[in-house]
Coordinates of N, CA and C and ligand atoms in Angstrom, one line a residue:
M1 N -4.3 16.3 -14.6 CA -4.8 17.4 -13.7 C -4.7 16.9 -12.3
I2 N -4.0 17.7 -11.4 CA -3.9 17.4 -10.0 C -4.9 18.2 -9.2
Y3 N -5.8 17.5 -8.5 CA -6.8 18.2 -7.7 C -6.3 18.4 -6.3
L4 N -6.0 19.7 -6.0 CA -5.6 20.0 -4.6 C -6.9 20.0 -3.7
K5 N -6.7 19.5 -2.5 CA -7.8 19.3 -1.6 C -8.0 20.4 -0.6
S6 N -9.3 20.7 -0.2 CA -9.6 21.6 0.8 C -9.5 20.9 2.2
Q7 N -9.5 21.7 3.3 CA -9.5 21.1 4.6 C -10.6 20.1 4.8
E8 N -11.8 20.4 4.3 CA -12.9 19.5 4.4 C -12.7 18.2 3.7
D9 N -12.1 18.3 2.5 CA -11.8 17.1 1.7 C -10.8 16.3 2.5
I10 N -9.8 16.9 3.1 CA -8.8 16.2 3.8 C -9.4 15.5 5.0
Q11 N -10.3 16.1 5.7 CA -11.0 15.5 6.8 C -11.7 14.2 6.3
N12 N -12.4 14.3 5.2 CA -13.1 13.1 4.7 C -12.1 12.0 4.3
L13 N -11.0 12.5 3.7 CA -10.0 11.5 3.3 C -9.4 10.8 4.5
F14 N -9.3 11.6 5.6 CA -8.8 11.0 6.9 C -9.8 10.0 7.4
L15 N -11.1 10.3 7.3 CA -12.0 9.3 7.8 C -12.0 8.0 7.0
A16 N -11.9 8.1 5.7 CA -11.8 6.9 4.9 C -10.5 6.1 5.1
N17 N -9.4 6.9 5.3 CA -8.1 6.2 5.5 C -8.0 5.6 6.9
D18 N -8.7 6.3 7.9 CA -8.7 5.7 9.2 C -9.4 4.4 9.3
L19 N -10.5 4.3 8.5 CA -11.3 3.1 8.5 C -10.5 2.0 7.8
V20 N -9.8 2.3 6.7 CA -8.9 1.4 6.1 C -7.8 0.9 7.0
S21 N -7.2 1.8 7.8 CA -6.2 1.4 8.7 C -6.7 0.4 9.8
K22 N -7.9 0.7 10.3 CA -8.5 -0.2 11.2 C -8.9 -1.6 10.6
T23 N -9.3 -1.5 9.3 CA -9.6 -2.8 8.6 C -8.3 -3.6 8.5
L24 N -7.2 -3.0 8.1 CA -6.0 -3.7 8.0 C -5.6 -4.4 9.3
A25 N -5.8 -3.6 10.4 CA -5.4 -4.2 11.7 C -6.3 -5.4 12.1
L26 N -7.6 -5.3 11.8 CA -8.5 -6.4 12.0 C -8.1 -7.6 11.2
V27 N -7.8 -7.4 9.9 CA -7.4 -8.5 9.1 C -6.1 -9.1 9.7
G28 N -5.2 -8.2 10.1 CA -3.9 -8.7 10.6 C -4.1 -9.6 11.8
R29 N -5.1 -9.3 12.7 CA -5.3 -10.1 13.9 C -5.9 -11.5 13.5
N30 N -6.4 -11.6 12.3 CA -6.9 -12.9 11.9 C -5.9 -13.7 11.0
I31 N -4.7 -13.1 10.8 CA -3.8 -13.9 10.0 C -3.1 -14.9 10.8
K32 N -3.3 -16.2 10.5 CA -2.6 -17.3 11.1 C -2.6 -18.5 10.2
E33 N -1.9 -19.5 10.7 CA -1.8 -20.7 9.9 C -3.3 -21.3 9.6
G34 N -3.5 -21.7 8.4 CA -4.8 -22.3 8.1 C -5.9 -21.4 7.6
V35 N -5.7 -20.1 7.8 CA -6.8 -19.2 7.3 C -6.6 -19.0 5.8
T36 N -7.7 -18.8 5.1 CA -7.6 -18.6 3.7 C -7.7 -17.1 3.4
T37 N -7.2 -16.7 2.3 CA -7.3 -15.3 1.9 C -8.7 -14.8 1.6
K38 N -9.5 -15.8 1.2 CA -11.0 -15.5 1.0 C -11.6 -15.2 2.4
Q39 N -11.3 -15.9 3.4 CA -11.8 -15.6 4.8 C -11.4 -14.2 5.2
L40 N -10.2 -13.8 4.9 CA -9.7 -12.4 5.3 C -10.5 -11.4 4.5
D41 N -10.8 -11.7 3.3 CA -11.6 -10.7 2.5 C -13.0 -10.5 3.0
T42 N -13.6 -11.6 3.4 CA -14.9 -11.6 4.0 C -14.9 -10.7 5.3
I43 N -13.9 -10.9 6.1 CA -13.8 -10.2 7.4 C -13.7 -8.7 7.0
A44 N -12.9 -8.3 6.1 CA -12.7 -6.9 5.7 C -14.0 -6.3 5.1
E45 N -14.6 -7.0 4.2 CA -15.8 -6.5 3.6 C -16.9 -6.2 4.6
E46 N -17.1 -7.2 5.5 CA -18.1 -7.0 6.6 C -17.8 -5.8 7.5
F47 N -16.6 -5.7 7.8 CA -16.2 -4.5 8.7 C -16.4 -3.2 8.0
I48 N -16.0 -3.1 6.8 CA -16.1 -1.9 6.0 C -17.6 -1.5 5.9
R49 N -18.4 -2.5 5.6 CA -19.9 -2.2 5.4 C -20.5 -1.9 6.8
D50 N -20.1 -2.6 7.8 CA -20.7 -2.4 9.2 C -20.4 -0.9 9.6
N51 N -19.3 -0.3 9.1 CA -19.0 1.0 9.4 C -19.6 2.0 8.4
G52 N -20.6 1.6 7.6 CA -21.3 2.4 6.7 C -20.5 2.9 5.5
A53 N -19.4 2.2 5.2 CA -18.5 2.6 4.1 C -18.7 1.6 3.0
V54 N -18.0 1.9 1.9 CA -18.1 1.0 0.7 C -16.7 0.5 0.3
P55 N -16.5 -0.8 0.1 CA -15.2 -1.3 -0.4 C -14.9 -0.6 -1.7
A56 N -13.6 -0.1 -1.8 CA -13.2 0.6 -3.0 C -12.7 -0.3 -4.1
F57 N -12.2 -1.5 -3.7 CA -11.6 -2.4 -4.7 C -12.7 -3.2 -5.4
L58 N -13.7 -3.6 -4.7 CA -14.7 -4.5 -5.2 C -15.4 -3.9 -6.5
G59 N -15.2 -4.6 -7.6 CA -15.8 -4.1 -8.8 C -14.9 -3.1 -9.6
Y60 N -13.8 -2.6 -8.9 CA -12.9 -1.6 -9.6 C -12.2 -2.3 -10.8
G61 N -12.5 -1.9 -12.0 CA -12.0 -2.5 -13.2 C -12.3 -4.0 -13.2
G62 N -13.4 -4.4 -12.5 CA -13.9 -5.8 -12.5 C -13.2 -6.6 -11.4
F63 N -12.4 -6.0 -10.5 CA -11.8 -6.8 -9.5 C -12.8 -7.4 -8.6
P64 N -12.7 -8.7 -8.2 CA -13.8 -9.4 -7.6 C -13.8 -9.4 -6.1
A65 N -13.0 -8.6 -5.4 CA -12.9 -8.7 -3.9 C -12.7 -7.3 -3.3
S66 N -12.7 -7.3 -2.0 CA -12.5 -6.0 -1.2 C -11.1 -5.8 -0.8
L67 N -10.3 -6.9 -0.8 CA -8.9 -6.8 -0.5 C -8.1 -7.4 -1.7
C68 N -6.9 -6.9 -1.8 CA -5.9 -7.6 -2.6 C -5.0 -8.4 -1.6
T69 N -4.8 -9.7 -1.8 CA -4.1 -10.5 -0.9 C -3.0 -11.2 -1.7
S70 N -1.7 -10.8 -1.4 CA -0.6 -11.2 -2.3 C 0.4 -11.9 -1.4
V71 N 0.6 -13.2 -1.7 CA 1.4 -14.1 -0.8 C 2.8 -14.3 -1.5
N72 N 3.8 -14.1 -0.6 CA 5.2 -14.5 -1.0 C 5.7 -13.8 -2.3
E73 N 5.8 -14.6 -3.4 CA 6.3 -14.0 -4.7 C 5.3 -13.2 -5.4
S74 N 4.0 -13.2 -4.9 CA 3.0 -12.3 -5.5 C 3.3 -10.9 -5.0
V75 N 3.3 -10.0 -6.0 CA 3.7 -8.6 -5.7 C 2.5 -7.8 -5.2
V76 N 1.5 -7.7 -6.0 CA 0.2 -7.0 -5.7 C -0.9 -7.6 -6.4
H77 N -2.1 -7.2 -6.1 CA -3.4 -7.5 -6.8 C -3.8 -9.0 -6.8
G78 N -3.2 -9.7 -5.8 CA -3.6 -11.1 -5.6 C -5.1 -11.2 -5.3
I79 N -5.8 -12.1 -5.9 CA -7.3 -12.3 -5.7 C -7.5 -13.2 -4.5
P80 N -8.2 -12.8 -3.5 CA -8.5 -13.7 -2.4 C -9.2 -15.0 -2.9
S81 N -8.8 -16.1 -2.3 CA -9.3 -17.4 -2.8 C -9.4 -18.4 -1.6
D82 N -10.5 -19.2 -1.7 CA -10.6 -20.2 -0.6 C -9.6 -21.4 -0.8
K83 N -8.8 -21.3 -1.9 CA -7.8 -22.3 -2.2 C -6.4 -21.8 -1.7
C84 N -6.4 -20.5 -1.3 CA -5.1 -20.0 -0.8 C -5.1 -20.0 0.7
V85 N -4.4 -21.0 1.2 CA -4.4 -21.3 2.7 C -3.0 -20.8 3.2
L86 N -3.1 -19.9 4.2 CA -1.8 -19.4 4.7 C -1.1 -20.4 5.6
K87 N 0.3 -20.4 5.4 CA 1.1 -21.4 6.2 C 2.2 -20.6 6.9
P88 N 2.7 -21.2 8.0 CA 3.8 -20.5 8.7 C 5.0 -20.2 7.8
G89 N 5.6 -19.0 7.9 CA 6.7 -18.7 7.1 C 6.3 -17.9 5.8
D90 N 5.0 -17.8 5.5 CA 4.5 -17.0 4.4 C 4.6 -15.5 4.8
I91 N 4.6 -14.7 3.8 CA 4.3 -13.3 4.0 C 3.1 -13.0 3.1
V92 N 2.2 -12.1 3.6 CA 1.0 -11.8 2.9 C 0.8 -10.3 2.9
S93 N 0.8 -9.7 1.7 CA 0.5 -8.3 1.6 C -1.0 -8.1 1.5
I94 N -1.5 -7.2 2.3 CA -3.0 -6.9 2.3 C -3.1 -5.5 1.9
D95 N -3.8 -5.3 0.8 CA -4.1 -3.9 0.3 C -5.6 -3.7 0.4
C96 N -6.0 -2.6 0.9 CA -7.4 -2.3 1.2 C -7.8 -0.9 0.8
G97 N -9.0 -0.8 0.3 CA -9.5 0.6 0.0 C -11.0 0.7 0.4
A98 N -11.4 1.9 0.8 CA -12.8 2.1 1.2 C -13.2 3.6 0.9
F99 N -14.5 3.7 0.6 CA -15.0 5.1 0.4 C -15.9 5.5 1.6
V100 N -15.6 6.7 2.1 CA -16.4 7.3 3.2 C -16.8 8.7 2.7
N101 N -18.0 9.0 2.8 CA -18.5 10.3 2.4 C -18.0 10.7 1.0
G102 N -17.9 9.7 0.1 CA -17.5 9.9 -1.3 C -16.0 10.1 -1.5
F103 N -15.2 9.9 -0.4 CA -13.7 10.0 -0.5 C -13.1 8.7 -0.2
C104 N -11.9 8.5 -0.9 CA -11.3 7.1 -0.8 C -10.1 7.0 0.1
G105 N -10.1 5.9 0.8 CA -8.9 5.6 1.6 C -8.2 4.4 0.9
D106 N -6.9 4.3 1.0 CA -6.1 3.2 0.4 C -4.8 3.0 1.1
S107 N -4.6 1.8 1.6 CA -3.4 1.5 2.3 C -3.1 0.0 2.3
A108 N -1.8 -0.3 2.5 CA -1.4 -1.7 2.4 C -0.3 -2.0 3.5
Y109 N -0.3 -3.3 3.9 CA 0.7 -3.7 4.9 C 1.0 -5.2 4.6
T110 N 2.3 -5.5 4.7 CA 2.7 -6.9 4.5 C 2.9 -7.6 5.9
F111 N 2.2 -8.6 6.1 CA 2.2 -9.3 7.4 C 3.0 -10.6 7.3
P112 N 3.7 -11.0 8.4 CA 4.3 -12.3 8.5 C 3.2 -13.3 8.9
V113 N 3.2 -14.5 8.5 CA 2.4 -15.6 9.0 C 3.2 -16.4 10.0
E114 N 2.9 -16.2 11.3 CA 3.7 -16.8 12.3 C 5.2 -16.4 12.1
E115 N 6.1 -17.4 12.3 CA 7.5 -17.1 12.2 C 8.0 -17.0 10.8
I116 N 8.8 -16.0 10.4 CA 9.3 -16.0 9.1 C 10.8 -15.9 9.1
D117 N 11.5 -16.3 8.0 CA 12.9 -16.3 8.0 C 13.5 -14.9 8.0
Q118 N 14.8 -14.8 8.3 CA 15.4 -13.5 8.4 C 15.4 -12.7 7.1
R119 N 15.5 -13.3 6.0 CA 15.5 -12.6 4.7 C 14.2 -12.0 4.5
K120 N 13.1 -12.7 4.8 CA 11.8 -12.1 4.6 C 11.6 -11.0 5.6
Q121 N 12.1 -11.2 6.8 CA 11.9 -10.1 7.8 C 12.6 -8.8 7.4
A122 N 13.8 -9.0 6.8 CA 14.6 -7.9 6.3 C 13.8 -7.2 5.2
L123 N 13.2 -8.0 4.3 CA 12.4 -7.4 3.2 C 11.3 -6.5 3.8
L124 N 10.6 -7.0 4.8 CA 9.5 -6.2 5.4 C 10.0 -5.0 6.0
D125 N 11.1 -5.1 6.7 CA 11.7 -3.9 7.4 C 12.1 -2.9 6.4
V126 N 12.8 -3.3 5.4 CA 13.4 -2.3 4.4 C 12.2 -1.7 3.6
T127 N 11.2 -2.5 3.2 CA 10.1 -1.9 2.4 C 9.4 -0.8 3.3
K128 N 9.1 -1.1 4.5 CA 8.4 -0.2 5.4 C 9.2 1.1 5.6
E129 N 10.5 0.9 5.9 CA 11.4 2.1 6.1 C 11.5 2.9 4.8
A130 N 11.5 2.2 3.6 CA 11.6 2.9 2.3 C 10.4 3.8 2.2
L131 N 9.2 3.3 2.6 CA 8.0 4.1 2.6 C 8.1 5.4 3.5
Y132 N 8.6 5.2 4.7 CA 8.8 6.3 5.6 C 9.8 7.3 5.1
R133 N 10.9 6.8 4.4 CA 11.9 7.7 3.8 C 11.2 8.6 2.7
G134 N 10.3 7.9 2.0 CA 9.5 8.6 1.0 C 8.6 9.7 1.6
I135 N 8.0 9.4 2.7 CA 7.1 10.4 3.4 C 7.9 11.6 3.9
Q136 N 9.1 11.3 4.4 CA 10.0 12.4 4.8 C 10.4 13.3 3.7
A137 N 10.4 12.8 2.5 CA 10.8 13.7 1.3 C 9.6 14.4 0.8
A138 N 8.4 14.2 1.3 CA 7.2 14.8 0.8 C 7.1 16.2 1.6
K139 N 7.5 17.2 0.9 CA 7.5 18.6 1.6 C 7.1 19.6 0.5
V140 N 6.4 20.6 1.0 CA 6.1 21.7 0.1 C 7.4 22.2 -0.6
D141 N 7.2 22.4 -1.9 CA 8.3 22.9 -2.8 C 9.3 21.8 -3.2
N142 N 9.3 20.6 -2.6 CA 10.0 19.5 -3.2 C 9.2 19.0 -4.4
R143 N 9.8 18.0 -5.1 CA 9.0 17.4 -6.2 C 8.8 15.9 -6.0
I144 N 7.8 15.4 -6.7 CA 7.5 14.0 -6.6 C 8.8 13.1 -6.7
G145 N 9.7 13.5 -7.6 CA 10.9 12.8 -7.8 C 11.8 12.7 -6.6
D146 N 11.6 13.6 -5.7 CA 12.4 13.5 -4.4 C 11.9 12.4 -3.5
I147 N 10.6 12.1 -3.6 CA 10.0 11.0 -2.9 C 10.5 9.7 -3.6
S148 N 10.4 9.7 -4.9 CA 10.8 8.5 -5.6 C 12.2 8.1 -5.3
F149 N 13.1 9.1 -5.4 CA 14.5 8.9 -5.2 C 14.8 8.4 -3.8
A150 N 14.1 8.9 -2.8 CA 14.3 8.5 -1.4 C 13.9 7.0 -1.2
V151 N 12.8 6.6 -1.8 CA 12.4 5.2 -1.7 C 13.4 4.3 -2.4
Q152 N 13.8 4.7 -3.6 CA 14.7 3.8 -4.4 C 16.1 3.7 -3.7
Q153 N 16.5 4.9 -3.3 CA 17.9 4.9 -2.6 C 17.9 4.0 -1.4
Y154 N 16.9 4.0 -0.6 CA 16.9 3.2 0.6 C 16.8 1.7 0.3
A155 N 15.9 1.4 -0.6 CA 15.8 0.0 -1.0 C 17.0 -0.6 -1.6
E156 N 17.6 0.2 -2.6 CA 18.8 -0.4 -3.3 C 20.0 -0.4 -2.4
S157 N 20.1 0.6 -1.5 CA 21.3 0.6 -0.6 C 21.2 -0.7 0.3
N158 N 20.0 -1.3 0.4 CA 19.9 -2.5 1.2 C 19.9 -3.7 0.3
K159 N 20.3 -3.5 -1.0 CA 20.5 -4.6 -1.9 C 19.2 -5.3 -2.3
M160 N 18.1 -4.5 -2.3 CA 16.8 -5.0 -2.7 C 16.4 -4.2 -4.0
S161 N 15.4 -4.6 -4.7 CA 15.0 -4.0 -5.9 C 13.6 -3.4 -5.9
V162 N 13.4 -2.4 -6.8 CA 12.2 -1.6 -6.8 C 11.4 -2.0 -8.0
V163 N 10.1 -2.4 -7.8 CA 9.2 -2.7 -8.9 C 8.9 -1.3 -9.7
R164 N 9.1 -1.4 -11.0 CA 8.9 -0.1 -11.8 C 7.5 0.1 -12.3
E165 N 6.8 -1.0 -12.6 CA 5.6 -1.0 -13.5 C 4.4 -0.5 -12.7
L166 N 4.5 -0.5 -11.4 CA 3.3 -0.1 -10.6 C 3.8 1.0 -9.6
V167 N 2.9 2.0 -9.4 CA 3.4 3.2 -8.7 C 2.3 3.7 -7.7
G168 N 2.7 4.6 -6.9 CA 1.8 5.3 -6.0 C 1.0 6.4 -6.8
H169 N 0.2 7.2 -6.1 CA -0.8 8.0 -6.9 C -1.5 9.0 -6.0
G170 N -2.0 10.0 -6.7 CA -2.9 10.9 -6.0 C -4.2 10.2 -5.6
I171 N -4.9 10.8 -4.7 CA -6.2 10.1 -4.3 C -7.2 11.2 -3.8
G172 N -8.4 10.9 -4.0 CA -9.5 11.9 -3.6 C -10.8 11.2 -3.7
Q173 N -11.7 11.8 -4.6 CA -12.9 11.2 -4.8 C -12.8 10.0 -5.8
Q174 N -11.6 9.9 -6.4 CA -11.2 8.8 -7.2 C -10.1 8.1 -6.4
M175 N -10.0 6.7 -6.6 CA -8.9 6.0 -5.9 C -7.6 6.4 -6.5
H176 N -7.6 6.5 -7.8 CA -6.3 6.8 -8.5 C -6.5 8.1 -9.3
E177 N -5.7 9.1 -8.8 CA -5.7 10.4 -9.4 C -4.3 10.8 -9.8
E178 N -4.1 11.8 -10.5 CA -2.7 12.3 -10.7 C -2.3 13.0 -9.4
P179 N -1.0 13.1 -9.2 CA 0.1 12.6 -10.0 C 0.4 11.1 -9.7
Q180 N 1.1 10.5 -10.7 CA 1.7 9.2 -10.4 C 2.9 9.4 -9.4
V181 N 3.1 8.5 -8.5 CA 4.2 8.6 -7.5 C 5.1 7.3 -7.7
P182 N 6.0 7.4 -8.6 CA 6.9 6.2 -8.8 C 7.8 5.9 -7.6
N183 N 8.2 4.7 -7.4 CA 9.1 4.3 -6.4 C 10.6 4.4 -6.8
Y184 N 10.9 4.9 -7.9 CA 12.2 5.1 -8.4 C 12.2 6.4 -9.2
G185 N 13.4 7.1 -9.2 CA 13.4 8.3 -9.9 C 14.5 9.3 -9.5
R186 N 14.5 10.5 -10.0 CA 15.6 11.4 -9.7 C 15.1 12.6 -8.9
R187 N 15.9 13.0 -8.0 CA 15.6 14.3 -7.3 C 15.3 15.4 -8.2
G188 N 14.4 16.2 -7.8 CA 14.1 17.5 -8.5 C 13.3 17.2 -9.8
N189 N 12.9 16.0 -10.1 CA 12.0 15.7 -11.2 C 10.6 15.6 -10.8
G190 N 9.7 15.8 -11.8 CA 8.3 15.5 -11.5 C 7.6 16.8 -11.0
P191 N 6.3 16.6 -10.8 CA 5.4 17.7 -10.3 C 5.9 18.3 -9.0
K192 N 5.7 19.6 -8.8 CA 6.0 20.2 -7.5 C 5.0 19.8 -6.5
I193 N 5.4 19.7 -5.2 CA 4.6 19.3 -4.1 C 4.0 20.5 -3.5
K194 N 2.6 20.6 -3.5 CA 2.0 21.9 -3.0 C 1.0 21.5 -1.9
S195 N 0.7 22.5 -1.1 CA -0.3 22.3 0.0 C -1.6 21.9 -0.6
G196 N -2.2 20.9 0.0 CA -3.5 20.4 -0.6 C -3.3 19.1 -1.4
L197 N -2.1 18.8 -1.7 CA -1.8 17.5 -2.4 C -2.0 16.3 -1.4
V198 N -2.8 15.3 -1.9 CA -3.0 14.1 -1.1 C -2.5 12.9 -2.0
I199 N -1.6 12.2 -1.5 CA -1.0 11.1 -2.3 C -0.9 9.8 -1.5
C200 N -0.8 8.7 -2.2 CA -0.5 7.4 -1.6 C 0.9 7.0 -2.1
I201 N 1.8 6.8 -1.1 CA 3.1 6.3 -1.4 C 3.1 4.8 -1.2
E202 N 3.6 4.0 -2.1 CA 3.4 2.5 -1.9 C 4.5 1.7 -2.6
P203 N 5.7 1.7 -1.9 CA 6.8 0.9 -2.5 C 6.4 -0.6 -2.5
M204 N 6.8 -1.2 -3.7 CA 6.7 -2.6 -3.9 C 8.2 -3.0 -4.1
I205 N 8.7 -3.8 -3.1 CA 10.2 -4.1 -3.1 C 10.4 -5.6 -3.2
N206 N 11.3 -6.0 -4.1 CA 11.6 -7.4 -4.3 C 12.9 -7.8 -3.6
L207 N 13.0 -9.0 -3.1 CA 14.3 -9.5 -2.6 C 15.3 -9.8 -3.7
G208 N 14.7 -10.3 -4.8 CA 15.6 -10.6 -5.9 C 15.6 -9.5 -7.0
S209 N 15.4 -9.9 -8.2 CA 15.4 -8.9 -9.3 C 14.1 -8.1 -9.3
K210 N 14.2 -6.9 -10.0 CA 13.0 -6.0 -10.1 C 12.0 -6.5 -11.0
N211 N 12.3 -7.5 -11.8 CA 11.4 -7.9 -12.9 C 10.2 -8.6 -12.4
I212 N 9.0 -8.3 -13.0 CA 7.8 -8.9 -12.6 C 7.1 -9.5 -13.8
K213 N 6.1 -10.4 -13.5 CA 5.3 -11.0 -14.5 C 3.8 -10.8 -14.3
F214 N 3.1 -10.4 -15.3 CA 1.7 -10.2 -15.3 C 1.0 -11.5 -15.7
H215 N 0.0 -11.9 -15.0 CA -0.6 -13.2 -15.3 C -1.9 -13.1 -16.1
Q216 N -2.3 -14.2 -16.6 CA -3.4 -14.2 -17.6 C -4.8 -13.9 -17.0
D217 N -4.9 -14.0 -15.6 CA -6.2 -13.7 -15.0 C -6.4 -12.1 -15.1
G218 N -5.4 -11.4 -15.5 CA -5.6 -10.0 -15.7 C -5.2 -9.2 -14.4
W219 N -5.0 -9.9 -13.3 CA -4.7 -9.2 -12.0 C -3.3 -9.7 -11.4
T220 N -3.2 -11.0 -11.2 CA -2.0 -11.4 -10.4 C -0.7 -10.9 -11.0
V221 N 0.1 -10.4 -10.1 CA 1.5 -10.0 -10.5 C 2.5 -10.7 -9.6
T222 N 3.4 -11.4 -10.2 CA 4.4 -12.1 -9.3 C 5.8 -11.6 -9.8
T223 N 6.8 -11.9 -8.9 CA 8.2 -11.6 -9.3 C 8.6 -12.7 -10.4
A224 N 9.4 -12.2 -11.3 CA 9.9 -13.1 -12.4 C 10.7 -14.3 -11.8
D225 N 11.5 -14.0 -10.8 CA 12.4 -15.0 -10.2 C 11.8 -15.8 -9.1
K226 N 10.5 -15.5 -8.8 CA 9.8 -16.2 -7.7 C 10.3 -15.9 -6.3
Q227 N 11.2 -14.9 -6.2 CA 11.6 -14.5 -4.8 C 10.5 -13.6 -4.2
P228 N 10.5 -13.5 -2.9 CA 9.4 -12.8 -2.2 C 9.4 -11.3 -2.5
S229 N 8.2 -10.7 -2.4 CA 8.1 -9.2 -2.6 C 7.2 -8.7 -1.5
A230 N 7.4 -7.4 -1.1 CA 6.6 -6.8 0.0 C 6.1 -5.5 -0.5
H231 N 5.0 -5.0 0.1 CA 4.3 -3.8 -0.3 C 3.7 -3.2 1.0
F232 N 4.1 -1.9 1.2 CA 3.5 -1.1 2.2 C 3.0 0.2 1.6
E233 N 1.9 0.7 2.0 CA 1.3 1.9 1.5 C 0.6 2.7 2.6
L234 N 1.0 4.0 2.5 CA 0.3 5.0 3.4 C -0.2 6.2 2.5
C235 N -1.2 6.9 3.1 CA -1.8 8.0 2.4 C -1.4 9.3 3.2
I236 N -0.9 10.3 2.6 CA -0.5 11.5 3.3 C -1.1 12.7 2.6
A237 N -1.3 13.8 3.4 CA -1.8 15.1 2.9 C -0.7 16.1 3.2
I238 N -0.4 16.9 2.2 CA 0.5 18.0 2.4 C -0.4 19.2 2.8
T239 N -0.1 19.8 3.9 CA -0.9 20.9 4.4 C 0.0 22.1 4.7
D240 N -0.7 23.3 5.0 CA 0.1 24.4 5.4 C 0.8 24.2 6.8
D241 N 0.3 23.2 7.5 CA 0.9 22.9 8.8 C 1.8 21.7 8.8
G242 N 2.2 21.3 7.6 CA 3.1 20.2 7.4 C 2.4 19.0 6.8
V243 N 3.1 17.8 6.9 CA 2.6 16.6 6.3 C 1.8 15.9 7.3
K244 N 0.6 15.5 7.0 CA -0.3 14.7 7.9 C -0.4 13.3 7.3
Q245 N -0.2 12.3 8.1 CA -0.5 10.9 7.7 C -2.0 10.7 7.8
L246 N -2.7 10.3 6.7 CA -4.1 10.1 6.8 C -4.4 8.7 7.2
S247 N -3.5 7.8 6.8 CA -3.6 6.4 7.3 C -2.4 6.1 8.2
T248 N -2.5 5.0 8.9 CA -1.5 4.7 9.9 C -1.3 3.2 10.1
F249 N -0.2 2.8 10.6 CA 0.0 1.4 10.9 C -0.1 1.2 12.5
E250 N -0.4 2.3 13.2 CA -0.5 2.2 14.6 C -1.5 1.2 15.1
Y251 N -2.6 1.0 14.5 CA -3.6 0.0 14.9 C -3.1 -1.4 14.8
I252 N -2.2 -1.6 13.8 CA -1.6 -2.9 13.6 C -0.5 -3.1 14.6
E253 N 0.4 -2.1 14.9 CA 1.6 -2.3 15.6 C 1.5 -2.1 17.1
N254 N 0.5 -1.3 17.5 CA 0.3 -1.1 19.0 C -1.0 -1.8 19.3
K255 N -1.0 -3.1 19.3 CA -2.3 -3.8 19.4 C -3.0 -3.6 20.7
Ligands
LIG301 MG1 -2.7 2.7 -3.9
LIG302 MG1 -3.5 0.2 -2.1

């Protein structure tokens, strides 16, 4: 069941996503050599609560933190830890969610830690552009498969691979609603895109093979070949006036 959103719902989803966007930027400003992913999680949780909001990930399915922090070959769902110390040349994907007025925001950004090599920089650039290509394909009367195709096409034309097992999603009063938004697929397939649809598009792109490994802690996901992986996520609303981005990377990129 896909819940289409009213204008008021979309305004609340904007507030939640805007706070998530600001949280990601704050976390980003604190990413440097020697910082632990646990410290980043504490900064995020305090900021979310100081703004009167509720972390969406904390306790979700038993997840123990407010951020997912996934370093290098870790794809998503990395658990913040005081043993995970960032070092120059790492990339760290930060995924964050928060509830405001009962509606959920959810976005992710992969940050470089100081200087990174060209291959990792290309991975970040391609993953983020794949997300924007997906957003461009999100139009009334297109289908979810058009988004999926656009993401996959861009990533694979840059000789990178698309994680299959984890997908984007509808979002509203629940963090994960229908429809699923895969990052691979065929044009013209899947549910029709209608005004009022709110979805998160979130490509997870690997430098090496697409294969991933699920770890025994029940959360950690890494690439099978231990090559790096990146993850960018934005939330968009389809409206009668076109597509609105409810979350943004502007706070991160225009410091
Ligand atoms: Mg998501
Ligand atoms: Mg997310």
